[in-house]
Amino acid sequence: MCTSSSASSTIWAPHLHRIHVILHPHCWPTTDLRGLPTLRFRFASRPARTFLALSEKHNHTATNCHGPQLPSPSIGCRPRRGPHARLIDGKAIADTIRSEIAAEVAAMKQQYGLTPGLAVVLVGSRKDSETYVRSKKKACAEVGFDSYGTDLPADVSEEELLKVVESYNADPRVHGILVQLPLPKHISEKRILDAISIDKDVDGFHPLNIGSLAMRGRDPLFVPCTPKGCIELLERMKVPISGRRACVIGRSNIVGMPAALLLQRRDATVTMVHSKTPDAQRICSEADIVIAACGVAEMVTGDWIKPGAVVIDVGINAKDDPTAKKGYRLVGDVEFAGAAAKASLITPVPGGVGPMTIAMLLQNTLEGARRAAKGESAGKH
Amino acid sequence: MCTSSSASSTIWAPHLHRIHVILHPHCWPTTDLRGLPTLRFRFASRPARTFLALSEKHNHTATNCHGPQLPSPSIGCRPRRGPHARLIDGKAIADTIRSEIAAEVAAMKQQYGLTPGLAVVLVGSRKDSETYVRSKKKACAEVGFDSYGTDLPADVSEEELLKVVESYNADPRVHGILVQLPLPKHISEKRILDAISIDKDVDGFHPLNIGSLAMRGRDPLFVPCTPKGCIELLERMKVPISGRRACVIGRSNIVGMPAALLLQRRDATVTMVHSKTPDAQRICSEADIVIAACGVAEMVTGDWIKPGAVVIDVGINAKDDPTAKKGYRLVGDVEFAGAAAKASLITPVPGGVGPMTIAMLLQNTLEGARRAAKGESAGKH
């Protein structure tokens, strides 16, 4: 028998097979059930047909989760085979953006005789940094940019590195300068980043750019690539931001903080949770948009996600997996299966935010070149 | 008869005298009543003694609100005479800070032969701006600062105003420059504020200062005065900030945004609500610390306040009041009586944040002078 209740959200008997009813946001508008994320209904002898018909009438999506005794799909339920959320295909979106950039580069060459140029400075020989730098240069070549590179030994002096930065500041062929982080400990990251001309600060890490990002009525010359990529994903997926609750998990200068400022600029109501937040899960579970950038593998589980939320997973962590060829697999800061069962849209890891970061770096460099072509400059620094 | 109920939070008959029971945060931990801010109990013929005894047993504070038929104080109730919250006396705290500054100025004169100097630039003759400028100059004199002033006509050109700013930038006697806002419409506020040397940007509005405020691992040279004053009030009242939920109402460059960044830096979990937030009241009612800076008279009512929260009211609005001498009285962005009945600490208006703003301006100028005395400079701009 299918037992429904208008007073309780969890009537279930775990030893029986269950039906999950995912409520549409505006269903049952006249009862207290509105907003309850998931109702579980016990059924035994009587078929679930009655309940499912009722559920359809009330405009729900009824999904049978487990077990072979599924009611027939003809009465409006579909067997659960994978996550409920649609995937946000960051790779495909990044490819589209790269094609758009390549087209504009071709036009720019014709109109202004100008080729965007990106300079990448690498200090030392960290394997991961070398990989990133290589893929950035490759991406430049693919869209028709010129790329310039300076590789310096790990023991280079701060002064020498500064000289390299300043030579690129002065070089009119260069529209973006990227110093690959992290730098060796004897070099002040702050001093190097501050030395990059804000006209060429394609990483967007200069405090003048961050300040303009925070202030109403101002526009930064460049927005940091990864958070910019997150917003681009939301916008290309037509996710409404204005008026929505957003939760940013993590408050790094590189992702969390600028992501929060970007959402804020688009009229979201933003809460940034961090290691000192005692009830991060509860706060996150109220958010329509979640950007996870805490750097902790699979910290954000399904419990953190409001049904129907949009989840952007910035994390990329190696997790031991003896069944995988390399002995590990890449996971995000979000526990994918659990979150995907609750979210309406979610980025996979890999293939979500990752490909967007380089696409945004190219976009920033193109913007720098565009401003140079038009003779615009911040005129400072 | 005293009617109590374990199922409803508001049993009352407005024509009768009432008892308010303010629940301690952790009372009735086994019932659904936990967390209900206020219970109202009707009483008529029977004395309220039974209920109050019960209430004491359950570890509440019982407070009788109205009417002459109060039960005797001996049974644990005290007549309600004013708000429950303690007042944060901004004027007294600002006076303490000014004395501290005056003492340091005297020491600085002796040690370095240096007197802090503040330059105030006033354009036009707005009555309110003239009042502010006058009180700033007076405050300078009281702590032993030199003050310099330039009054310009409302039709002064942007170039001429820039020249004044630059002359103060170059003047070693001046450690802080303040251009009184708002400026006439033909002048770009952005251009003028950007022209102030960040070493003398005592208003803290330069994007480089705001950027450093937003970024972890960086420190701004100056923090905007009003939000700095809000934090100073919290710190002097020994309000814990780390790990607490904070709600900032309003997102102006001058108050809301930097206040949120300051709370964030102190490890609060901050949500900034604004005109596009659909459920601002609910969000605010979860906050341990509320900073109201929305510029709307008495918008934040008691319903917005979590029991025991700390409320900082930045607003200052004139409200018609035929009983007042001037025909109006000053009110904040918070409806004081309602909020004070819920909060543990609250700033009055006037006499709360207002006096702190000028005290913080003096503190910023003193910091500028201190850096000048030690030969420190941002060396930029």
Short mmCIF file of C-alpha atoms in Angstrom, two decimals, chain B:
data_model
loop_
_atom_site.label_atom_id
_atom_site.label_comp_id
_atom_site.label_asym_id
_atom_site.label_seq_id
_atom_site.Cartn_x
_atom_site.Cartn_y
_atom_site.Cartn_z
CA MET B 1 -5.07 31.67 34.14
CA CYS B 2 -1.69 31.04 32.79
CA THR B 3 -1.89 28.96 29.69
CA SER B 4 1.26 27.38 28.48
CA SER B 5 1.60 25.21 25.42
CA SER B 6 4.26 23.00 24.04
CA ALA B 7 3.02 23.23 20.47
CA SER B 8 2.57 26.86 19.63
CA SER B 9 4.81 29.83 19.96
CA THR B 10 2.27 32.60 20.12
CA ILE B 11 -0.65 32.06 22.42
CA TRP B 12 -1.74 35.48 23.43
CA ALA B 13 -4.66 37.78 23.84
CA PRO B 14 -3.57 41.29 23.09
CA HIS B 15 -6.23 42.87 25.33
CA LEU B 16 -4.68 41.16 28.36
CA HIS B 17 -1.40 41.87 29.98
CA ARG B 18 1.31 39.65 28.74
CA ILE B 19 4.45 37.93 29.89
CA HIS B 20 7.35 37.58 27.53
CA VAL B 21 9.51 34.57 28.04
CA ILE B 22 12.89 34.93 26.45
CA LEU B 23 14.26 31.48 25.93
CA HIS B 24 17.88 30.78 26.61
CA PRO B 25 19.45 29.36 23.47
CA HIS B 26 19.61 25.82 24.81
CA CYS B 27 16.43 25.47 26.80
CA TRP B 28 13.87 22.76 26.15
CA PRO B 29 16.34 20.76 24.15
CA THR B 30 13.98 17.86 23.71
CA THR B 31 11.01 19.69 22.28
CA ASP B 32 10.19 21.58 19.15
CA LEU B 33 10.14 24.80 21.08
CA ARG B 34 13.90 25.02 21.07
CA GLY B 35 14.97 28.05 19.14
CA LEU B 36 11.67 29.87 19.36
CA PRO B 37 12.69 33.38 20.25
CA THR B 38 9.71 34.56 22.26
CA LEU B 39 6.73 32.86 23.79
CA ARG B 40 3.74 34.83 24.85
CA PHE B 41 1.52 33.49 27.61
CA ARG B 42 -1.92 34.74 28.46
CA PHE B 43 -2.74 35.18 32.10
CA ALA B 44 -5.82 36.48 33.82
CA SER B 45 -7.30 35.38 37.13
CA ARG B 46 -4.64 32.97 38.32
CA PRO B 47 -1.31 34.51 39.14
CA ALA B 48 1.47 33.93 36.72
CA ARG B 49 3.38 32.30 39.53
CA THR B 50 2.85 28.73 38.34
CA PHE B 51 4.11 29.51 34.93
CA LEU B 52 7.04 31.52 36.11
CA ALA B 53 8.11 28.78 38.45
CA LEU B 54 7.91 26.35 35.57
CA SER B 55 9.82 28.74 33.43
CA GLU B 56 12.55 29.08 36.06
CA LYS B 57 12.77 25.33 36.36
CA HIS B 58 13.36 25.16 32.62
CA ASN B 59 16.09 27.73 32.97
CA HIS B 60 14.43 30.61 31.16
CA THR B 61 14.52 34.26 31.84
CA ALA B 62 10.98 35.38 32.42
CA THR B 63 10.31 39.01 31.90
CA ASN B 64 7.01 40.71 32.35
CA CYS B 65 6.53 43.30 29.69
CA HIS B 66 3.59 45.47 30.36
CA GLY B 67 0.95 46.53 32.77
CA PRO B 68 0.60 47.21 36.45
CA GLN B 69 -0.55 43.69 37.42
CA LEU B 70 2.99 42.37 37.47
CA PRO B 71 3.64 39.29 39.52
CA SER B 72 5.99 40.01 42.36
CA PRO B 73 9.66 40.26 41.38
CA SER B 74 10.35 37.73 44.10
CA ILE B 75 9.12 34.94 41.88
CA GLY B 76 11.72 35.62 39.28
CA CYS B 77 10.41 38.20 36.93
CA ARG B 78 11.58 41.75 36.50
CA PRO B 79 9.46 44.52 35.06
CA ARG B 80 10.46 45.44 31.55
CA ARG B 81 11.53 49.05 31.52
CA GLY B 82 13.71 49.29 28.44
CA PRO B 83 15.22 47.17 25.72
CA HIS B 84 16.76 43.83 26.64
CA ALA B 85 19.95 44.52 24.71
CA ARG B 86 22.86 46.34 26.24
CA LEU B 87 23.70 49.54 24.40
CA ILE B 88 27.02 49.92 22.63
CA ASP B 89 28.03 53.44 23.57
CA GLY B 90 29.81 54.60 20.43
CA LYS B 91 30.33 58.06 21.81
CA ALA B 92 32.15 56.83 24.92
CA ILE B 93 34.28 54.40 22.90
CA ALA B 94 35.12 57.10 20.36
CA ASP B 95 36.12 59.43 23.22
CA THR B 96 38.45 56.75 24.59
CA ILE B 97 40.03 56.32 21.16
CA ARG B 98 40.48 60.05 20.76
CA SER B 99 42.26 60.23 24.12
CA GLU B 100 44.54 57.37 23.04
CA ILE B 101 45.27 59.25 19.81
CA ALA B 102 45.95 62.52 21.62
CA ALA B 103 48.44 60.74 23.88
CA GLU B 104 50.24 59.21 20.90
CA VAL B 105 50.32 62.55 19.08
CA ALA B 106 52.01 64.14 22.07
CA ALA B 107 54.57 61.31 22.16
CA MET B 108 55.14 61.56 18.41
CA LYS B 109 55.79 65.28 18.61
CA GLN B 110 58.38 64.68 21.28
CA GLN B 111 60.05 61.67 19.64
CA TYR B 112 60.02 62.70 15.97
CA GLY B 113 59.10 66.40 16.11
CA LEU B 114 56.23 65.48 13.82
CA THR B 115 52.61 66.59 13.97
CA PRO B 116 50.04 64.53 12.05
CA GLY B 117 48.31 66.61 9.39
CA LEU B 118 44.97 66.08 7.68
CA ALA B 119 43.93 67.96 4.55
CA VAL B 120 40.22 68.28 3.86
CA VAL B 121 39.01 69.38 0.45
CA LEU B 122 35.47 70.69 0.18
CA VAL B 123 33.83 71.44 -3.16
CA GLY B 124 30.66 73.55 -3.19
CA SER B 125 28.53 74.51 -0.24
CA ARG B 126 26.26 71.61 0.66
CA LYS B 127 25.08 72.23 4.19
CA ASP B 128 25.68 68.62 5.34
CA SER B 129 29.16 68.50 3.79
CA GLU B 130 30.08 71.78 5.45
CA THR B 131 28.95 70.38 8.81
CA TYR B 132 30.98 67.19 8.34
CA VAL B 133 34.10 69.12 7.30
CA ARG B 134 33.76 71.47 10.26
CA SER B 135 33.46 68.60 12.73
CA LYS B 136 36.44 66.80 11.18
CA LYS B 137 38.61 69.90 11.53
CA LYS B 138 37.43 70.38 15.10
CA ALA B 139 38.27 66.76 15.91
CA CYS B 140 41.76 67.26 14.45
CA ALA B 141 42.37 70.25 16.67
CA GLU B 142 41.21 68.36 19.76
CA VAL B 143 43.76 65.56 19.35
CA GLY B 144 46.59 67.90 18.39
CA PHE B 145 46.66 67.35 14.62
CA ASP B 146 47.30 70.14 12.14
CA SER B 147 44.49 70.47 9.68
CA TYR B 148 44.63 71.99 6.25
CA GLY B 149 41.60 72.90 4.22
CA THR B 150 40.80 73.95 0.70
CA ASP B 151 37.29 75.11 -0.09
CA LEU B 152 36.51 75.25 -3.79
CA PRO B 153 33.43 76.61 -5.57
CA ALA B 154 30.87 74.10 -6.90
CA ASP B 155 31.84 74.93 -10.49
CA VAL B 156 35.56 74.23 -10.03
CA SER B 157 37.05 72.23 -12.90
CA GLU B 158 38.21 68.66 -12.48
CA GLU B 159 41.72 69.73 -13.46
CA GLU B 160 41.84 72.39 -10.79
CA LEU B 161 40.63 69.95 -8.13
CA LEU B 162 43.25 67.45 -9.29
CA LYS B 163 45.92 70.12 -8.85
CA VAL B 164 44.82 70.68 -5.26
CA VAL B 165 44.96 66.94 -4.56
CA GLU B 166 48.41 66.70 -6.10
CA SER B 167 49.73 69.60 -4.09
CA TYR B 168 48.63 67.78 -0.92
CA ASN B 169 50.15 64.54 -2.24
CA ALA B 170 53.47 66.37 -2.43
CA ASP B 171 53.16 68.19 0.90
CA PRO B 172 55.18 66.37 3.59
CA ARG B 173 53.16 68.02 6.39
CA VAL B 174 50.03 66.25 5.16
CA HIS B 175 49.56 62.57 6.12
CA GLY B 176 45.94 62.20 5.14
CA ILE B 177 43.86 63.68 2.33
CA LEU B 178 40.12 63.67 2.45
CA VAL B 179 37.99 64.87 -0.42
CA GLN B 180 34.50 65.34 1.00
CA LEU B 181 31.93 63.41 -1.02
CA PRO B 182 29.64 63.74 -2.88
CA LEU B 183 31.34 65.82 -5.56
CA PRO B 184 29.40 67.92 -8.09
CA LYS B 185 28.24 65.87 -11.07
CA HIS B 186 30.64 67.35 -13.62
CA ILE B 187 33.60 65.90 -11.69
CA SER B 188 34.60 62.22 -11.91
CA GLU B 189 34.70 60.93 -8.34
CA LYS B 190 36.70 57.93 -9.54
CA ARG B 191 39.37 60.09 -11.17
CA ILE B 192 39.76 62.29 -8.10
CA LEU B 193 39.89 59.40 -5.60
CA ASP B 194 42.40 57.53 -7.76
CA ALA B 195 44.60 60.63 -7.76
CA ILE B 196 45.02 60.63 -3.98
CA SER B 197 48.36 59.06 -3.04
CA ILE B 198 47.64 55.68 -1.51
CA ASP B 199 50.05 56.69 1.27
CA LYS B 200 47.57 59.42 2.22
CA ASP B 201 44.29 57.72 1.29
CA VAL B 202 42.88 57.96 4.83
CA ASP B 203 39.37 57.29 3.51
CA GLY B 204 40.64 53.91 2.27
CA PHE B 205 38.61 54.16 -0.94
CA HIS B 206 41.50 53.60 -3.37
CA PRO B 207 40.98 50.31 -5.27
CA LEU B 208 44.51 49.27 -4.34
CA ASN B 209 43.51 49.52 -0.66
CA ILE B 210 40.22 47.70 -1.30
CA GLY B 211 42.06 45.00 -3.28
CA SER B 212 44.50 44.46 -0.42
CA LEU B 213 41.56 44.32 1.98
CA ALA B 214 39.97 41.54 -0.09
CA MET B 215 43.15 39.47 -0.49
CA ARG B 216 44.51 37.06 2.06
CA GLY B 217 48.16 37.65 2.91
CA ARG B 218 47.93 41.36 2.14
CA ASP B 219 47.18 44.35 4.32
CA PRO B 220 45.67 47.59 3.13
CA LEU B 221 47.44 50.79 4.13
CA PHE B 222 44.09 52.23 5.21
CA VAL B 223 40.67 50.75 5.93
CA PRO B 224 37.54 52.84 5.18
CA CYS B 225 36.54 54.69 8.34
CA THR B 226 32.91 53.70 8.92
CA PRO B 227 33.31 49.91 8.52
CA LYS B 228 36.55 50.11 10.49
CA GLY B 229 34.56 51.84 13.23
CA CYS B 230 31.97 49.02 13.19
CA ILE B 231 34.67 46.40 13.73
CA GLU B 232 36.34 48.52 16.40
CA LEU B 233 33.02 48.63 18.28
CA LEU B 234 32.74 44.84 18.10
CA GLU B 235 36.31 44.38 19.27
CA ARG B 236 36.09 46.87 22.12
CA MET B 237 32.86 45.16 23.26
CA LYS B 238 34.73 41.83 23.09
CA VAL B 239 32.26 40.33 20.62
CA PRO B 240 33.74 37.14 19.18
CA ILE B 241 33.84 37.32 15.37
CA SER B 242 35.76 34.23 14.29
CA GLY B 243 33.46 31.34 13.47
CA ARG B 244 30.30 33.47 13.74
CA ARG B 245 27.67 34.08 11.10
CA ALA B 246 27.53 37.70 10.01
CA CYS B 247 25.03 39.47 7.82
CA VAL B 248 25.87 42.77 6.17
CA ILE B 249 22.83 44.59 4.84
CA GLY B 250 23.79 46.82 1.93
CA ARG B 251 26.76 46.57 -0.40
CA SER B 252 28.04 50.10 -0.85
CA ASN B 253 31.71 50.71 -1.59
CA ILE B 254 31.87 52.95 1.47
CA VAL B 255 30.34 50.70 4.13
CA GLY B 256 28.73 47.37 3.21
CA MET B 257 31.38 45.85 0.96
CA PRO B 258 34.43 46.75 3.09
CA ALA B 259 32.55 45.77 6.27
CA ALA B 260 31.94 42.32 4.77
CA LEU B 261 35.62 42.02 3.81
CA LEU B 262 36.71 43.04 7.33
CA LEU B 263 34.44 40.45 8.97
CA GLN B 264 35.65 37.86 6.47
CA ARG B 265 39.28 38.64 7.37
CA ARG B 266 38.39 37.95 10.99
CA ASP B 267 37.08 34.49 10.06
CA ALA B 268 33.37 35.24 10.25
CA THR B 269 31.10 33.56 7.72
CA VAL B 270 29.62 36.52 5.93
CA THR B 271 26.52 36.92 3.79
CA MET B 272 25.95 40.28 2.16
CA VAL B 273 22.27 40.89 1.49
CA HIS B 274 21.07 43.61 -0.84
CA SER B 275 18.13 44.92 -2.83
CA LYS B 276 18.13 41.84 -5.07
CA THR B 277 18.04 39.36 -2.17
CA PRO B 278 14.57 37.83 -2.01
CA ASP B 279 14.73 36.48 1.55
CA ALA B 280 16.95 39.01 3.30
CA GLN B 281 15.01 38.83 6.54
CA ARG B 282 15.43 35.09 6.87
CA ILE B 283 19.15 35.25 6.10
CA CYS B 284 19.66 38.07 8.56
CA SER B 285 17.77 36.23 11.28
CA GLU B 286 20.48 33.53 11.24
CA ALA B 287 23.31 35.98 11.88
CA ASP B 288 25.17 36.41 15.15
CA ILE B 289 26.42 39.80 13.98
CA VAL B 290 24.35 42.21 11.90
CA ILE B 291 25.75 45.32 10.26
CA ALA B 292 22.90 47.34 8.79
CA ALA B 293 23.96 49.80 6.11
CA CYS B 294 21.15 49.84 3.62
CA GLY B 295 20.18 53.50 3.99
CA VAL B 296 16.48 52.75 4.50
CA ALA B 297 14.95 54.08 7.73
CA GLU B 298 14.04 51.29 10.16
CA MET B 299 14.01 48.60 7.48
CA VAL B 300 15.52 46.01 9.82
CA THR B 301 12.80 45.13 12.32
CA GLY B 302 12.89 42.75 15.29
CA ASP B 303 11.92 39.83 13.03
CA TRP B 304 15.28 40.16 11.28
CA ILE B 305 17.26 39.67 14.48
CA LYS B 306 18.35 36.37 15.93
CA PRO B 307 17.93 36.29 19.72
CA GLY B 308 21.20 37.31 21.29
CA ALA B 309 22.66 38.78 18.10
CA VAL B 310 24.86 41.87 18.07
CA VAL B 311 23.44 44.69 15.96
CA ILE B 312 25.51 47.52 14.50
CA ASP B 313 23.32 50.17 12.91
CA VAL B 314 25.19 52.35 10.40
CA GLY B 315 22.11 54.16 9.11
CA ILE B 316 21.19 57.69 9.98
CA ASN B 317 17.87 58.89 8.60
CA ALA B 318 15.56 61.77 9.41
CA LYS B 319 12.06 60.59 10.27
CA ASP B 320 9.07 62.95 10.56
CA ASP B 321 8.05 63.38 14.19
CA PRO B 322 5.64 66.20 15.01
CA THR B 323 6.41 65.79 18.74
CA ALA B 324 10.09 66.59 18.15
CA LYS B 325 11.37 70.17 18.29
CA LYS B 326 12.72 70.12 14.75
CA GLY B 327 9.73 68.17 13.41
CA TYR B 328 11.88 65.10 12.83
CA ARG B 329 14.08 62.70 14.73
CA LEU B 330 17.08 60.65 13.68
CA VAL B 331 16.58 56.92 13.24
CA GLY B 332 18.86 54.19 11.97
CA ASP B 333 18.36 51.47 9.39
CA VAL B 334 17.23 49.30 12.31
CA GLU B 335 13.86 49.62 14.07
CA PHE B 336 15.45 50.10 17.46
CA ALA B 337 12.79 48.94 19.95
CA GLY B 338 12.02 45.72 18.10
CA ALA B 339 15.65 44.85 17.49
CA ALA B 340 16.73 45.77 21.03
CA ALA B 341 14.15 43.33 22.40
CA LYS B 342 15.95 40.52 20.59
CA ALA B 343 19.61 41.54 20.43
CA SER B 344 22.21 41.15 23.16
CA LEU B 345 24.08 44.29 22.11
CA ILE B 346 22.97 47.14 19.87
CA THR B 347 24.21 50.55 18.78
CA PRO B 348 21.87 53.48 19.25
CA VAL B 349 21.27 56.14 16.58
CA PRO B 350 22.63 58.70 17.11
CA GLY B 351 25.58 57.92 19.37
CA GLY B 352 26.59 54.54 17.95
CA VAL B 353 28.59 54.23 14.75
CA GLY B 354 28.47 57.97 13.96
CA PRO B 355 31.11 59.14 16.48
CA MET B 356 33.36 56.23 15.46
CA THR B 357 33.73 57.38 11.86
CA ILE B 358 35.63 60.54 12.76
CA ALA B 359 37.64 58.66 15.43
CA MET B 360 38.73 56.19 12.73
CA LEU B 361 39.62 59.02 10.37
CA LEU B 362 41.90 60.40 13.07
CA GLN B 363 43.34 56.92 13.64
CA ASN B 364 44.03 56.50 9.92
CA THR B 365 45.72 59.88 9.74
CA LEU B 366 47.83 58.97 12.77
CA GLU B 367 48.84 55.71 11.05
CA GLY B 368 49.86 57.68 7.97
CA ALA B 369 51.95 59.99 10.14
CA ARG B 370 53.48 57.03 11.96
CA ARG B 371 54.56 55.47 8.64
CA ALA B 372 55.93 58.84 7.47
CA ALA B 373 57.88 59.19 10.72
CA LYS B 374 59.43 55.79 10.16
CA GLY B 375 60.15 56.58 6.52
CA GLU B 376 57.81 53.87 5.26
CA SER B 377 55.95 54.40 2.03
CA ALA B 378 54.11 52.23 -0.42
CA GLY B 379 56.49 53.81 -2.91
CA LYS B 380 53.89 53.73 -5.62
CA HIS B 381 51.57 56.13 -7.26
#
